[in-house]
Structures are given as structure tokens and as C-alpha cells.
Amino acid sequence: MNKNYTIIKEEKIEELDGTGYLLRHNKTGARVVVISNQDDNKVFQIGFKTPPKDDTGVAHILEHSVLCGSKEFPMKDPFVELVKGSLNTFLNAMTYPDKTVYPVASQNEKDFFNLVHVYLDAVFYPNIYKKPEIMEQEGWHYDLESEDAPVIYNGVVFNEMKGVFSSPDQQLARIIQKSLLPDTPYGFESGGDPVAIPDLTYEMFLDFHRTYYHPSNSYIYLYGDMDVDQYLDFIHEHYLKNYEEKKIDSSWKPQEAFGQPKHVEEFYPVGENDSEEGKTYFAYNAVIGNSLDRELYLAFQILDRALFGAPGAPVKKALMDAGIGKDIGSSYDNGIEQPIFTIEAQEARDDQEADFIRIIEETLEKISEEGISRRSLTAAFNYYEFKYKESNFGRFPKGLIYGLQMYDSWLYDDEKPFIHIKYLLNNPHKSIVVMKPKKGLQKEKDEKEAKTLKAYKESLNSEEIKKLAEETKRLKEIQETPSTKEELEKIPVLDIEDIRKEVKPFSNQEITMDNIKVLWHKYFTNKICYLKLTFDMSYVAMDLVPYAALLTEVLTGVDTQKRTYLELGNDISIETGGIAATMSVLPKQNNEFLPLFTVKTKCFYPNIKKAFDLMEEIVFESKLEDKKRLKEIIGQIYTNLKIQLKENGHKTAANRAMSYFSKYAAYKEAIQGIGMYESIKEWYENFDACADQIIAGMKKAQQAIFQKQNMIVSYTGKEEKPEIMKEELTHFASRLYEDRKDREKVEIACLQKNEGFATAGGVQYAACAGNFITEGYSYTGALKVLQMIFSYEYLWIQLRVKGGAYGCMCSFGNQGDSMFVTYRDPNLKESYEVYEKAADYVKDFDADERDMKKYIIGTISNMDMPMGPDDMGARSFSAYLIQKTEEDLQKDRDQVLGCTKEDIRALAPLIASVVQEGNRCCIGNEEKLEQAKDCFKEIRNIL
């Protein structure tokens, strides 16, 4: 290997079908890991140990800022330029409690090299030293629109963290870490506390980079099929050789164990109209050794699953049986030096704290004396074994996940990057965290911030106020000024010829078994069968849909005629990679939709019979009448759905806005949006009165769904033919309910409501939506290119760079449904004004050939994300169900590849039609909504 590095360790890693090398750069001491194998989805990342010393969020602000231009790539936003013109399969940066990581991935060799080059230049030679406005934009600045206006704080990270601090879940996690590790960097908020972020000075910001962003403090990782020597040589010649080894104090003393457990009480904000009753969070927390203890690291993952996480797990069940909170959760945070284990009760009563602690400790004491169920342990082991063998990380490249996991040990011991592929009872290093709701807390925070800013402005003389207004204006002018052509051309652009012209084919071979259609998707799955028993719900009445959605959680969550739900969960984990029931809906043309109920599993081929036996038992033998268990499940859904709807406020608001005109979106609302939440809330709060109705509704839904005429099967696998399940499928089908002939197609009504949903949070999620086909326009692949242009040009500059929103999105469906939405946005009315001017931007759009090529490449990158075999099977299955052909996809791709600036400009009237329909929905701060109430027909307080 390269002469500029010394090999410390070489190890065959059979699980990754490759060899791992641990290297040290001779001149600087930079740590390097290489995993060399045949995976063409290549990964590079560079990380730095970045322990915070305060709550200013300097590590997080720096993570944003270094990607805003560098020595070799001086344009304002190289990150955005890469997104627009790269075939990357991953491109991001992440701030953790003790490290900052910059990963990239691509399957294209030329593209991968460009990504590596830009990221290395960004971290070692950023423009932050000569452009203080970068910290102002990405971190924080005083914003004064005019001399007589109030001063406010603005900045991307400042607003992002306001959103984070609005979440009870994330606030609780922060308090837990601080309660257990107060004398370490983990006692600070690496992302930044909005109260402390304005304490960060420019010099502190630069000093953090000077201190920690040095090769001697770096961790470099290369993974996949590449010329390793070429990359090692490039990294040395372009960057590492320019530095000398430096002793950097980025270590810290571990937290000394407590003499006795600590008790912490904090508050989180709820709305003025919310009840504080039954909204308290309890957390029982302990430090579990250190992350270099391999056995403990793995053992606690298994224990978490066996004792707390699996359905019916003993500690969770004991707490649920005692009625402690609406849901019980557990977590094992092993990505820090001193891992933390937490048992959490959500939305409990204040007076349940003592019972919460007592039940946990009594149950653990009993288990320590009697032992853990061997079957539960086996189930937990199998759960993780299947998960690791499958290595399906969704859209994240495998090499990326392996690299990030290495930091769990590598960061704390230079020679241990490969080790990670009676603590709760007799451990005084514990904390009990109680987090209570408090009305008006967000208002108190906002008033305190306003008072601080008012006092600041009053401390300025007239000249200083004038200067501040001029600085605000200057920053906006800088933000509006584009990078020069020369700067932009510093980043190499791929050629259109580098892009595959043809779409990936579908794989849908039709087979009939017992008069049931089976679609065989022939993809190599490494001996795993992916199976979906799918039922068309087009003829299930709308009043049964919420009960069907509830069934997806109840099936696998209640006892059956043969087993308790604990035994059922264990057997599912032992025999399969999981069994789940889901509901989904696919959009079709002409404002039509296809609703589906699916029971799915994944298992090794020899286990197909056992998988079918379990699915059959779940579908036909579940005890839906268990009212006690049913209320527990509804409580869990109630709590979790409320959190999801608020934390993913952009998705909630966008789909709600589209539901005002789109039947597809309206159905989606009914099964997973605010519509479903309202049903669940009503059921939980009035359970005794509703219980019989709920049970009857589920049974009616069950009989309407599970009919042979509704059924179609999706089978993904190549090594074995679908015939291996013929006998099992026939037996399952024999138990289906009788086909009903007297049925009508489901109907759903849409009504423009234009709602604002008030929360106690400090940010907004503002959506507007419309359908361009109903306005007389047609879909074209050029809309995909426009989505890329909007996301990283017009919306990015107006809403993120200038407006301070953390995110901004848009989409244009081929059935016409379209939307614009912001994410963690300090503004509201101003964002709607940006949407209203979007068509003008499109009408006047201009771009040279190079820019158009970038937009096209970036668009194709989004269309061509790598997929695992199960995702490829799902893609083929969905296309079959809505009758989408390869020719349809090819036409779309050809329109993207051939897109011109004239094609984009021609879309201006289409965009205008979407915005002018006036469909609006916003999830946001109650005071902010009240100030903008003329934007909405109704403001509601249900979240």
C-alpha cells in the first residue's frame, strides 16, 4: 500500500467480503481505514473529534459553514452545486455529540473523485476565514429590516435548533445525556441551544476550526471497489503533506460514576389551549460501561430487545399493565464513549413517578433471580442476526453505515475500528428525569428573547442602529449575488454521456396459484424471500378505513388463539425477519387512487411454511376483543402519531393541503395523517364508550378486506421459484372470507379547508398545493428538472439562505398533485409570498448549457438511487398495480435528459395554476398563526 502511510492492522472481514486496513499517515498521524471489496457504491468520509465546551452549537454551525466555499472551490455553496450536478448516492454532513462527519458516496468513478476532492477542500481550506457572512448566514446574526423595526435573531442553525427544541422527545434526550454526563462534552448541546447560540463570536468560531479541523485529529475512511493507492496518494499530495503532526487535545475525562442516582425535573412547552393533565414524561437512565467493551455493547442490544423492545417484553408489559403512561419506550445510545440506556414512559400522570421506578426495579430484580426467557433471548439474537445478514439500510449505502458504526469504537481507541460489526440494578450512575408540560412556556421563551433583543437595540446609538440595518441589507445583497461563472466552473461536471439512457426494467412474471395472481420479481436476494399478501381495498367503505388502519397495529400486537403476543413476537423473530401489516395508497390518473392492505414478511426460503403459518394465525386468529390490550395499543398510536405529525410537520402540512382537492391525499390523510389522529384521539379519550364500536369496526373491516377477489401476491426472490409456497398459499386462501358481490367502490369527498394547526413549537411548516391537470395542463418530465432547480436555486435562496428556514421542498406528481412546503421555518406569510412569485421566476428562468447539464444530472441522480432487491421488487409491483409501463418511465427519462431552458420557462403558467388554487395548510407556533390568520379559513388546536 502507499508509502506515505504505515499499515497498523490488516484484517479479513468476511461479512463485507473484503479486507480492512488500518493505516496511519506518516507525516501528520491522520488515521485512515480502508475496506476494500467489490461494492461499486463507493464511500468516502472524513470525520473529526469535535467535543463542545458550551451550548453555542459551534460544531454544528461549522459543519454547515465549511460547505459554503473553499480555496479550490470558491463559489458560495459547493454543496448545492454538487447536489445539482452529481450522481451521488449520498451527500451530507452530520454533527454528533462528540464528532463531526462528512460522508459522500457514488457509483460513478469520476463523480466519486469530484465529491472526495470538494469535501477535502471544504474541511481543510474553507472560506470562513475571509467571509464572516458565512457564519452569520449559517449560524446566527442580528437582523434589522429597517431602523424603526425590531431586532430579531436569524440564521439557519438558529432556526433549525428552535425546531429541535420544540420537540419533547428531542428535548428529553438532551436532558438525559446532560443528567448523566454533566462534566464531559456530552453535558453540552453540540447542535446548539437557541438561547446560547448568540453567544458564539466569530473568533470562537474560527478558533474551533483551527483547533479541531487538522489531519492529526482526523479519521478518514474509504470503502468499496476503487484504486485505493490512487486515492491515498491524492489525499496525501493535495492535503495531508501540507501539514505537520500536531498534538491536539480533543480528549476528555470520562464522567466519574455517581455515588447515588440523580433526580432531574424540567419542563416542556404545550399550547395555551392544551391540558397539562397526563402529559408528563419519565425516564429511567443509566450509564452502561464504555463503548469499547465489545461484549457489553452487543449484549445490551440483545437485552434491550428481549426485556424492553419486543412486543410483550416483560419490563414494558409490567409498566403497561400498571397503566404508566400511554406508551413505553427504551433506547440504547452506544454511539458515545459512555453508552446510555433509557426506559421512558410517555404522557404519564405526575403521581406515577414512584410506581414507574418501583415497577422497573422489581421486574428487573425478579428477572435477575429467575432468569430471562430462553426463547425471548433466542428471538432477540435472531432478530439482530437477520438484520445484519440482510444489510438493508434503505437509501443509505452499506459502506456508509459500516463507516459510521466504526466511530463507536475508533473515536475512543485508534486501533479498534473493527470491533463493532447487574448494570441497571446495582449501578449508582443513574438518573431519573421527569419532564412536565407547562402552558405558556414557549411564549415565555419568545418574550424573554424579544426582551433581550429590545434591550440590545436600546443600548445602541442612532449611528449603530443605522449600521446594523445596513449590515442586514449588506448580508441580503451578498446572499442574492450569485457566484461568478469562473467560480462555478471550478467544480467539474459530468457529461450527459456518463448517464445511463435506459430505465431499469421491471420484473413482473405473472403466475396463478389457486386462482390467485402471484407476481414474481426475479432479483437475487441472498436466499431471502420477500413476500407480500396484498388486498385491494377499493371496495372497502370509507367509514371502515380508520378501523382497517388500526388493524395494522393490532395484528401482531394482541394474543391469538394459540399464543400470547409475547410468544407470537418471539416466534416471528425466530422464524422470520419480521411480519407486519401495513396500509398504503397509490395515486392514479384522473384523481383516482388504489388503496391497499398488505401483510408482509421476509424469511429464509426453508422458513416459508412457518412464515405462512404465523401470518395465517395473525390474520384469522387474533383476539380483537381484548379491550385492555386494545386501549394500550390505541394509546401508543395516539402518542407516537402526535409526535410524528409535529416532528414531520412539512409532510403533515403538505399532504393535508393536497387532501383539499386530491382523493389520493385525502385517503392518505385518513390512514396516517391528521384525519387518522383525530379518530385515534376520539377513541382513546372515550375508550369505554367506543370500545365495542371499535372492535365491531375492526371485524367488519377484516371481513371486507380479506377476500380472495381482493388478493394479489408479490414474491421477490430468484434462487427459489414461487411454487415453493403453493401449498401454504392455498391453505391461507382457504381461510379467506367469502367474496361479497354486493359492494360499491369507495368514495371520498374533498373540501378546501385551509387550516392552520397551532403548536407550542417555535417554527413553522407552511404548505401550499394544487393540481395542474385539473387546470388544463399536462405532466412532463421537465417538472422533475424544475423540482431540482426550485429546491436548490429559487426556494433555497429565498427560503433558506435569506429566510433562515432549515429546509424547503416541492413536488409535482404525474397525476397533477403538486405542493410547496417549508421545514423549521421562522417565517409564515413571507414564505407564502415566495410561493406566489415562483411562476415569475420560472417565466424569467435562464441557464447556460453547463447549468442545464448540472440540473439534468442532479435530477437523474434522484431518479437512480440504488435499491436493494426488496425495493426493486416493490417498484415492479407498484408499477404493475397502477399499470405504469417501462415505456412511461422511458418517456419521462427522455424528457428529463432532453430538457432545455425553454422547456422550463414553458412551465410558468402551470406553476401559477398550482399556487393560485389557494390550498394552504400550516403547522406552526400559535402566536405566529394568529398573526397570519387571514391566510387561513380556520386555526385549530388539536396537536
PDB file of C-alpha atoms in Angstrom, residues 6 34 37 121 138 156 291 313 401-402 416 472 483 491 585 605 615 689 702 752 780 803 825 828 921:
ATOM      1  CA  THR A   6       2.006   2.837   7.641  1.00  0.00           C
ATOM      2  CA  VAL A  34      -9.815   1.249   4.117  1.00  0.00           C
ATOM      3  CA  ASN A  37     -14.195  -5.035  -1.652  1.00  0.00           C
ATOM      4  CA  ASP A 121     -11.013  21.102   0.312  1.00  0.00           C
ATOM      5  CA  GLU A 138     -25.475  29.604   8.700  1.00  0.00           C
ATOM      6  CA  VAL A 156     -30.149  28.558   9.513  1.00  0.00           C
ATOM      7  CA  SER A 291     -18.293   1.605  24.032  1.00  0.00           C
ATOM      8  CA  ALA A 313     -41.278  -7.762  26.621  1.00  0.00           C
ATOM      9  CA  ILE A 401     -23.436   2.684   7.710  1.00  0.00           C
ATOM     10  CA  TYR A 402     -20.392   0.473   8.374  1.00  0.00           C
ATOM     11  CA  LYS A 416     -10.133  -0.588  17.402  1.00  0.00           C
ATOM     12  CA  THR A 472     -28.611  43.386   7.418  1.00  0.00           C
ATOM     13  CA  SER A 483     -21.282  33.071  -7.659  1.00  0.00           C
ATOM     14  CA  ILE A 491     -16.315  22.093  -9.910  1.00  0.00           C
ATOM     15  CA  VAL A 585     -52.407   4.106  -1.201  1.00  0.00           C
ATOM     16  CA  TYR A 605     -36.542 -19.947   1.943  1.00  0.00           C
ATOM     17  CA  MET A 615     -49.368 -14.916   9.007  1.00  0.00           C
ATOM     18  CA  ALA A 689     -67.891   4.274  25.323  1.00  0.00           C
ATOM     19  CA  GLN A 702     -61.303  -7.628   8.464  1.00  0.00           C
ATOM     20  CA  GLN A 752     -60.826  23.138   0.707  1.00  0.00           C
ATOM     21  CA  THR A 780     -43.862  16.332 -18.421  1.00  0.00           C
ATOM     22  CA  GLY A 803     -35.354  33.455   5.107  1.00  0.00           C
ATOM     23  CA  ASP A 825     -39.257  27.968   9.114  1.00  0.00           C
ATOM     24  CA  LEU A 828     -45.021  32.225   7.618  1.00  0.00           C
ATOM     25  CA  CYS A 921     -52.054  24.394   5.428  1.00  0.00           C
TER      26      CYS A 921
END
